[in-house]
Short mmCIF file of C-alpha atoms and ligand atoms in Angstrom, two decimals:
data_model
loop_
_atom_site.label_atom_id
_atom_site.label_comp_id
_atom_site.label_asym_id
_atom_site.label_seq_id
_atom_site.Cartn_x
_atom_site.Cartn_y
_atom_site.Cartn_z
CA MET A 1 52.05 -3.46 70.31
CA LEU A 2 50.91 -7.06 69.78
CA LYS A 3 47.28 -6.63 68.89
CA LYS A 4 44.67 -9.15 70.02
CA ASN A 5 40.94 -8.86 69.33
CA PHE A 6 38.48 -8.84 72.17
CA LEU A 7 34.79 -8.74 71.35
CA MET A 8 32.89 -6.93 74.10
CA SER A 9 29.98 -5.56 72.12
CA PRO A 10 26.37 -6.24 72.98
CA GLY A 11 25.98 -8.45 69.97
CA PRO A 12 27.52 -10.08 68.20
CA SER A 13 29.24 -11.39 71.31
CA LYS A 14 32.01 -13.87 71.91
CA VAL A 15 31.37 -17.46 70.84
CA PRO A 16 32.98 -20.22 72.97
CA GLU A 17 35.70 -22.25 71.27
CA SER A 18 33.83 -25.46 72.00
CA VAL A 19 30.78 -24.12 70.16
CA MET A 20 32.97 -23.05 67.19
CA LEU A 21 34.42 -26.57 67.00
CA GLU A 22 30.95 -28.13 67.11
CA MET A 23 30.09 -26.02 64.13
CA ALA A 24 33.13 -27.16 62.20
CA GLN A 25 31.41 -30.53 61.54
CA PRO A 26 30.59 -31.33 57.91
CA VAL A 27 27.08 -30.19 56.91
CA PHE A 28 24.59 -33.02 56.82
CA HIS A 29 21.02 -33.28 55.55
CA HIS A 30 18.22 -31.95 57.73
CA ARG A 31 15.42 -34.24 56.67
CA THR A 32 17.04 -37.05 58.57
CA PRO A 33 16.55 -38.80 61.88
CA GLN A 34 20.03 -37.49 62.85
CA TYR A 35 18.96 -33.85 62.50
CA GLN A 36 15.49 -34.42 63.95
CA GLU A 37 17.01 -35.80 67.13
CA ILE A 38 19.16 -32.68 67.48
CA PHE A 39 16.24 -30.35 66.71
CA ALA A 40 13.98 -32.02 69.27
CA ASP A 41 16.68 -31.70 71.88
CA VAL A 42 17.34 -28.06 71.02
CA THR A 43 13.59 -27.22 71.19
CA ALA A 44 13.27 -28.84 74.60
CA LYS A 45 16.29 -27.03 75.91
CA LEU A 46 15.19 -23.68 74.46
CA LYS A 47 12.01 -24.05 76.49
CA GLN A 48 14.09 -24.40 79.66
CA VAL A 49 16.01 -21.26 78.87
CA PHE A 50 12.84 -19.34 77.97
CA ARG A 51 11.28 -20.72 81.17
CA THR A 52 8.16 -21.74 79.29
CA LYS A 53 6.00 -24.73 78.35
CA ASN A 54 4.87 -22.88 75.25
CA ASP A 55 6.08 -23.60 71.71
CA VAL A 56 9.38 -22.02 70.82
CA PHE A 57 9.95 -21.50 67.08
CA VAL A 58 13.41 -21.36 65.53
CA PHE A 59 13.83 -19.08 62.51
CA THR A 60 16.77 -18.69 60.20
CA SER A 61 17.11 -14.90 60.38
CA SER A 62 18.58 -12.25 62.59
CA GLY A 63 16.59 -11.22 65.67
CA THR A 64 14.58 -8.67 63.79
CA GLY A 65 12.96 -11.46 61.71
CA ALA A 66 11.33 -12.81 64.89
CA MET A 67 10.33 -9.28 65.88
CA GLU A 68 8.59 -8.95 62.53
CA ALA A 69 6.99 -12.39 63.00
CA SER A 70 5.70 -11.20 66.37
CA VAL A 71 3.79 -8.51 64.56
CA THR A 72 2.62 -10.29 61.41
CA SER A 73 1.55 -13.47 63.27
CA PHE A 74 -0.97 -11.94 65.60
CA LEU A 75 -2.44 -8.82 64.04
CA SER A 76 -4.37 -7.38 61.12
CA ALA A 77 -4.07 -4.06 59.33
CA GLY A 78 -6.10 -1.45 61.18
CA ASP A 79 -5.53 -3.06 64.61
CA THR A 80 -4.17 -0.88 67.40
CA VAL A 81 -1.17 -1.84 69.48
CA LEU A 82 0.75 -0.17 72.23
CA THR A 83 4.43 0.43 71.65
CA ILE A 84 7.06 2.06 73.83
CA ASP A 85 9.94 4.20 72.71
CA MET A 86 12.65 3.85 75.33
CA GLY A 87 15.54 3.19 72.96
CA LYS A 88 16.51 2.07 69.50
CA PHE A 89 15.12 -1.45 69.79
CA SER A 90 11.80 -0.85 71.49
CA GLN A 91 11.29 1.82 68.82
CA ARG A 92 11.71 -0.87 66.15
CA PHE A 93 8.46 -2.55 67.11
CA ASP A 94 6.67 0.71 66.41
CA LEU A 95 8.27 0.89 62.95
CA ILE A 96 7.49 -2.70 62.10
CA ALA A 97 3.84 -2.37 63.15
CA LYS A 98 3.40 0.82 61.12
CA ALA A 99 5.01 -0.93 58.10
CA TYR A 100 2.10 -3.40 58.21
CA GLY A 101 -0.67 -0.76 58.49
CA ILE A 102 -1.19 -1.19 62.25
CA ASN A 103 -2.10 1.80 64.33
CA THR A 104 0.32 2.36 67.14
CA LYS A 105 -0.11 4.26 70.36
CA LYS A 106 3.40 5.03 71.44
CA ILE A 107 4.54 5.73 74.98
CA ASP A 108 7.64 7.92 74.90
CA VAL A 109 10.14 7.29 77.67
CA GLU A 110 13.36 9.22 78.14
CA TRP A 111 16.19 7.04 76.85
CA GLY A 112 17.97 5.57 79.87
CA LYS A 113 14.73 4.99 81.79
CA ALA A 114 12.39 2.01 81.79
CA VAL A 115 8.69 2.34 81.08
CA ASP A 116 6.51 2.75 84.20
CA PRO A 117 4.04 -0.18 84.21
CA SER A 118 1.28 2.13 85.57
CA VAL A 119 1.52 4.20 82.38
CA VAL A 120 0.97 1.05 80.34
CA GLU A 121 -1.97 0.15 82.64
CA ALA A 122 -3.55 3.59 82.07
CA ALA A 123 -3.08 3.36 78.30
CA LEU A 124 -4.75 -0.02 78.24
CA ALA A 125 -7.61 1.21 80.35
CA GLU A 126 -8.12 4.21 78.04
CA ASP A 127 -8.31 2.05 74.89
CA PRO A 128 -9.65 -1.45 75.32
CA SER A 129 -9.26 -2.08 71.58
CA ILE A 130 -5.46 -2.44 72.04
CA LYS A 131 -4.54 -5.95 70.83
CA ALA A 132 -0.94 -6.13 71.99
CA VAL A 133 1.74 -4.43 74.04
CA TYR A 134 5.29 -4.47 72.68
CA SER A 135 8.27 -3.96 74.98
CA THR A 136 11.90 -4.93 75.25
CA LEU A 137 13.25 -6.96 78.16
CA THR A 138 16.68 -5.50 77.82
CA GLU A 139 16.90 -2.27 75.87
CA THR A 140 20.39 -2.82 74.47
CA SER A 141 20.80 0.79 73.24
CA THR A 142 20.54 2.23 76.74
CA GLY A 143 21.46 -0.64 79.07
CA VAL A 144 17.97 -0.64 80.60
CA VAL A 145 16.07 -3.65 81.85
CA VAL A 146 12.32 -3.43 81.94
CA ASP A 147 10.16 -4.82 84.76
CA LEU A 148 8.39 -7.43 82.59
CA LYS A 149 6.93 -9.10 85.64
CA ALA A 150 4.96 -5.96 86.44
CA LEU A 151 4.03 -5.42 82.76
CA GLY A 152 2.88 -9.04 82.57
CA ALA A 153 0.61 -8.58 85.54
CA VAL A 154 -0.92 -5.43 84.00
CA VAL A 155 -1.45 -6.92 80.57
CA ALA A 156 -2.79 -10.26 81.86
CA LYS A 157 -5.85 -8.44 83.18
CA THR A 158 -6.78 -7.35 79.65
CA SER A 159 -7.48 -9.10 76.35
CA ALA A 160 -4.19 -7.86 74.94
CA ILE A 161 -1.06 -9.95 74.61
CA LEU A 162 2.39 -8.95 75.91
CA VAL A 163 5.21 -9.32 73.40
CA ALA A 164 8.79 -8.95 74.64
CA ASP A 165 11.96 -8.47 72.71
CA ALA A 166 14.49 -10.44 74.79
CA ILE A 167 17.02 -10.62 71.92
CA SER A 168 19.89 -9.48 74.14
CA GLY A 169 18.23 -10.19 77.47
CA LEU A 170 17.58 -13.92 77.20
CA GLY A 171 20.30 -15.74 79.09
CA ALA A 172 21.48 -12.58 80.84
CA ASP A 173 18.63 -10.67 82.48
CA LYS A 174 16.12 -12.81 84.31
CA ILE A 175 12.93 -13.71 82.48
CA GLU A 176 10.17 -16.06 83.66
CA THR A 177 8.07 -16.29 80.50
CA ASP A 178 5.16 -18.34 81.88
CA GLU A 179 5.16 -17.17 85.50
CA TRP A 180 5.23 -13.48 84.45
CA GLY A 181 2.60 -13.97 81.69
CA VAL A 182 4.73 -12.90 78.74
CA ASP A 183 2.79 -14.23 75.76
CA VAL A 184 5.43 -13.87 73.09
CA VAL A 185 9.15 -13.69 73.69
CA VAL A 186 11.57 -13.16 70.81
CA ALA A 187 15.29 -13.80 71.02
CA GLY A 188 18.33 -13.98 68.76
CA SER A 189 21.40 -16.19 68.65
CA GLN A 190 24.26 -13.67 68.71
CA LYS A 191 23.86 -12.09 72.16
CA ALA A 192 23.75 -13.99 75.47
CA LEU A 193 23.09 -17.33 73.75
CA MET A 194 26.76 -17.40 72.66
CA LEU A 195 26.34 -18.11 68.97
CA PRO A 196 27.15 -16.31 65.73
CA PRO A 197 24.30 -14.27 64.18
CA GLY A 198 21.67 -16.07 62.08
CA LEU A 199 19.06 -17.66 64.35
CA ALA A 200 16.00 -16.10 65.89
CA PHE A 201 13.45 -17.56 68.28
CA MET A 202 9.83 -16.87 69.25
CA SER A 203 7.74 -18.42 72.01
CA VAL A 204 3.96 -18.27 71.70
CA SER A 205 1.38 -18.62 74.45
CA GLU A 206 -2.21 -20.02 74.16
CA LYS A 207 -3.60 -16.49 74.37
CA ALA A 208 -1.37 -15.40 71.50
CA TYR A 209 -2.38 -18.42 69.40
CA GLN A 210 -5.99 -17.38 69.84
CA LEU A 211 -5.23 -13.88 68.61
CA ALA A 212 -3.34 -15.39 65.71
CA GLU A 213 -6.48 -17.09 64.47
CA ASN A 214 -7.91 -13.70 63.44
CA SER A 215 -4.73 -12.30 61.96
CA SER A 216 -4.99 -11.33 58.34
CA ILE A 217 -1.55 -9.91 57.63
CA PRO A 218 -0.10 -11.86 54.68
CA ALA A 219 3.03 -13.79 55.43
CA PHE A 220 4.98 -16.58 53.80
CA TYR A 221 8.45 -17.22 55.24
CA PHE A 222 7.27 -16.28 58.72
CA ASP A 223 3.75 -17.70 58.40
CA LEU A 224 2.97 -18.96 61.87
CA SER A 225 0.52 -21.67 60.87
CA ARG A 226 3.02 -23.10 58.42
CA SER A 227 5.75 -23.00 61.12
CA LYS A 228 3.42 -24.54 63.64
CA LYS A 229 2.50 -27.45 61.36
CA ALA A 230 6.18 -28.18 60.90
CA LEU A 231 7.04 -27.72 64.59
CA ASP A 232 4.40 -30.26 65.58
CA LYS A 233 6.29 -32.74 63.41
CA ASN A 234 9.57 -31.67 64.97
CA ASP A 235 10.52 -29.88 61.74
CA THR A 236 10.91 -26.49 60.11
CA PRO A 237 9.09 -25.46 56.91
CA PHE A 238 12.32 -24.44 55.15
CA THR A 239 16.01 -25.40 55.36
CA PRO A 240 17.21 -24.57 58.88
CA ALA A 241 20.67 -23.09 59.54
CA ILE A 242 21.85 -26.63 60.37
CA THR A 243 25.30 -25.59 61.45
CA LEU A 244 23.99 -22.94 63.82
CA VAL A 245 21.45 -25.32 65.29
CA ILE A 246 24.30 -27.79 66.05
CA GLY A 247 26.19 -24.95 67.73
CA LEU A 248 23.04 -24.02 69.62
CA GLN A 249 22.73 -27.51 71.04
CA LYS A 250 26.24 -27.05 72.50
CA SER A 251 25.66 -23.55 73.86
CA LEU A 252 22.34 -24.53 75.44
CA ASP A 253 24.14 -27.42 77.09
CA MET A 254 26.64 -25.03 78.53
CA ILE A 255 23.90 -22.69 79.78
CA LEU A 256 21.81 -25.44 81.30
CA SER A 257 24.66 -27.26 82.92
CA GLU A 258 25.65 -24.03 84.62
CA GLY A 259 21.97 -23.56 85.59
CA MET A 260 19.69 -20.66 84.75
CA GLU A 261 19.80 -19.23 88.29
CA GLU A 262 23.62 -19.37 88.23
CA VAL A 263 23.81 -17.85 84.75
CA TRP A 264 21.64 -14.93 85.91
CA ALA A 265 23.70 -14.52 89.09
CA ARG A 266 26.96 -14.51 87.13
CA HIS A 267 25.66 -11.73 84.88
CA GLU A 268 24.43 -9.76 87.80
CA LYS A 269 27.80 -10.02 89.57
CA LEU A 270 29.65 -8.88 86.43
CA ALA A 271 27.22 -5.98 85.83
CA VAL A 272 27.35 -4.72 89.45
CA ALA A 273 31.17 -4.82 89.52
CA THR A 274 31.45 -3.19 86.10
CA ARG A 275 29.20 -0.31 87.16
CA ALA A 276 31.28 0.13 90.33
CA ALA A 277 34.45 0.15 88.20
CA VAL A 278 33.45 2.89 85.82
CA LYS A 279 31.97 5.01 88.64
CA ALA A 280 35.32 4.76 90.49
CA ILE A 281 37.01 6.71 87.70
CA GLY A 282 34.36 9.38 87.48
CA LEU A 283 32.16 7.99 84.72
CA SER A 284 28.44 7.47 85.11
CA ILE A 285 25.78 4.96 84.07
CA LEU A 286 23.08 6.11 81.71
CA SER A 287 20.40 3.75 82.91
CA ASP A 288 18.46 4.18 86.10
CA SER A 289 17.24 0.57 85.70
CA PRO A 290 20.48 -1.07 84.74
CA SER A 291 20.62 -4.33 82.84
CA ASN A 292 22.86 -7.26 83.67
CA ALA A 293 23.58 -7.83 79.98
CA VAL A 294 25.14 -4.52 78.97
CA SER A 295 26.27 -1.29 80.64
CA ALA A 296 25.83 2.06 78.93
CA VAL A 297 28.49 4.35 80.26
CA GLN A 298 28.41 8.12 79.84
CA PHE A 299 31.63 9.84 78.72
CA PRO A 300 32.91 12.38 81.18
CA GLU A 301 33.08 16.04 80.27
CA GLY A 302 35.91 16.82 77.83
CA VAL A 303 36.33 13.26 76.45
CA ASP A 304 35.66 12.91 72.75
CA GLY A 305 33.39 9.88 72.52
CA GLY A 306 34.02 9.43 68.80
CA LYS A 307 37.78 9.30 69.36
CA PHE A 308 37.43 6.91 72.25
CA ALA A 309 35.39 4.52 70.16
CA LYS A 310 37.90 4.55 67.29
CA ILE A 311 41.01 4.15 69.45
CA ILE A 312 39.65 1.35 71.64
CA ARG A 313 38.57 -0.72 68.61
CA ASP A 314 41.09 0.13 65.88
CA GLU A 315 44.21 0.61 68.03
CA LYS A 316 43.61 -1.53 71.09
CA GLY A 317 41.54 -4.27 69.38
CA VAL A 318 38.76 -4.14 71.97
CA THR A 319 35.32 -3.83 70.36
CA MET A 320 32.64 -2.15 72.44
CA ALA A 321 29.67 -0.32 71.08
CA GLY A 322 29.02 3.41 70.87
CA GLY A 323 25.69 5.21 71.32
CA GLN A 324 22.94 5.29 68.77
CA ASP A 325 20.97 8.27 67.44
CA HIS A 326 21.15 11.17 69.91
CA LEU A 327 23.38 9.14 72.19
CA LYS A 328 26.11 8.84 69.54
CA GLY A 329 29.39 10.15 71.00
CA LYS A 330 27.80 10.45 74.44
CA ILE A 331 28.04 6.85 75.64
CA PHE A 332 29.88 3.62 75.10
CA ARG A 333 28.34 0.22 75.80
CA ILE A 334 30.34 -2.56 77.35
CA ALA A 335 28.71 -5.99 77.27
CA HIS A 336 28.92 -8.51 80.03
CA MET A 337 26.65 -11.06 78.29
CA GLY A 338 26.98 -14.63 77.29
CA TYR A 339 30.45 -16.20 77.24
CA CYS A 340 31.92 -13.78 79.67
CA ASN A 341 33.46 -13.98 83.12
CA GLN A 342 35.29 -11.65 85.52
CA TYR A 343 38.62 -11.93 83.65
CA ASP A 344 37.02 -10.72 80.41
CA MET A 345 35.77 -7.64 82.24
CA VAL A 346 39.25 -6.87 83.61
CA VAL A 347 40.54 -6.77 80.02
CA GLY A 348 37.80 -4.47 78.91
CA LEU A 349 38.19 -2.12 81.88
CA ALA A 350 41.95 -2.00 81.46
CA ALA A 351 41.38 -0.89 77.90
CA VAL A 352 38.85 1.76 78.95
CA GLU A 353 41.36 3.18 81.43
CA GLU A 354 44.23 3.10 78.87
CA VAL A 355 42.23 4.98 76.23
CA LEU A 356 40.88 7.55 78.73
CA TYR A 357 44.45 8.14 79.86
CA GLU A 358 45.61 8.69 76.26
CA LEU A 359 42.75 11.14 75.79
CA ASN A 360 44.14 13.08 78.78
CA PHE A 361 41.25 12.40 81.08
CA LYS A 362 42.43 12.81 84.68
CA PHE A 363 41.63 9.88 87.00
CA ASP A 364 43.33 7.58 89.50
CA LYS A 365 44.96 5.01 87.27
CA GLY A 366 43.94 1.46 88.19
CA ALA A 367 40.92 2.63 90.22
CA ALA A 368 38.42 1.02 87.86
CA LEU A 369 40.24 -2.29 88.05
CA LYS A 370 40.51 -2.07 91.80
CA ALA A 371 36.87 -1.26 92.25
CA PHE A 372 35.91 -4.11 89.93
CA GLN A 373 37.96 -6.55 91.94
CA GLU A 374 36.75 -5.23 95.28
CA THR A 375 33.16 -5.40 94.26
CA TYR A 376 33.44 -8.72 92.53
CA LEU A 377 35.15 -10.35 95.50
CA SER A 378 32.84 -8.83 98.18
C1 PLP B 1 20.49 -6.88 68.79
C2 PLP B 1 19.08 -6.55 69.11
C3 PLP B 1 18.07 -6.50 68.16
C4 PLP B 1 18.40 -6.68 66.69
O1 PLP B 1 18.62 -7.92 66.33
P1 PLP B 1 19.25 -8.26 64.88
O2 PLP B 1 19.76 -9.61 65.17
O3 PLP B 1 20.29 -7.28 64.57
O4 PLP B 1 18.11 -8.27 63.91
C5 PLP B 1 16.81 -6.22 68.51
N1 PLP B 1 16.54 -5.98 69.75
C6 PLP B 1 17.41 -5.96 70.75
C7 PLP B 1 17.02 -5.65 72.16
C8 PLP B 1 18.74 -6.25 70.43
O5 PLP B 1 19.68 -6.20 71.43
#
């Protein structure tokens, strides 16, 4: 078999050829008018993608760096925050907060479900000392999208800030940062923003800046006041990942020329058709609040999830993601985020059918592809 590689994992995700070419330029110096012009443009465009008028910081780190900054920038040891465990990534906020001596009140949600905003409302009412609520927009480990609009409405009535991890969600699942009252949004480069790993982003509202004034967690690389001073001069405190920022300018141009509404609609169409496709061959979707960025698909009875993952990646060349923690071997995750259209999904679904066939799972061959096409075209 002629093997080709297809990257269909929920990060890193496929990078457009035009973005790769942009990043092939020779490296130039960043303390120059040439770079400053690019950085100003990138910052303005990021705000359009974040749907915010707030500052958006650019960090040279993976997404988790911005998650950490969203804890260290606003809090002090001994503060109490509300965290939610509805998957691997929302759980991470709880771990980061604890690492900095912050007390966490954790809402446990069955993986595959989204947090109920009324539970958050009750927790906030019970403890008015809660300084911040941490949630994901898209919980990549379970394919769940959270109703941030409803969470924003709940949190806005209190003195707490709402922090959202939109690392995989931004540019795939809809977010209206300002309109929904999301005070801090973190994102990363290697998911729906169509870049290699290495950049992280954080938007900060006025309410969050006020909280930051009383923060006493020591920080250096991610020190918000240092970053803010630089940002106000259209700069970063330390050497930026110049090459990635150049790529980002190109990918943001692609996103904005398609249009945010159109980008969201494309993701929704792909997600809906993908879910119909896997259901047509007897598989099921883990999430009862399914994301438009990634689908978590449950293996049918009798299919060895570990074998499936190995064959589809190592033999077929199609990289999807497996399940994490207790979902290991129980699900696979197929991404439809970023640089992805209907033809990419047909490739991924054909590979899913082929591997299931080789694992002796009984289904109507071609049914997933047919359902995808029928749903997509309807
Ligand atoms: C990928 C991802 C992360 C982790 O980001 P890194 O870039 O690996 O640090 C965090 N949260 C969510 C929701 C993600 O999808």
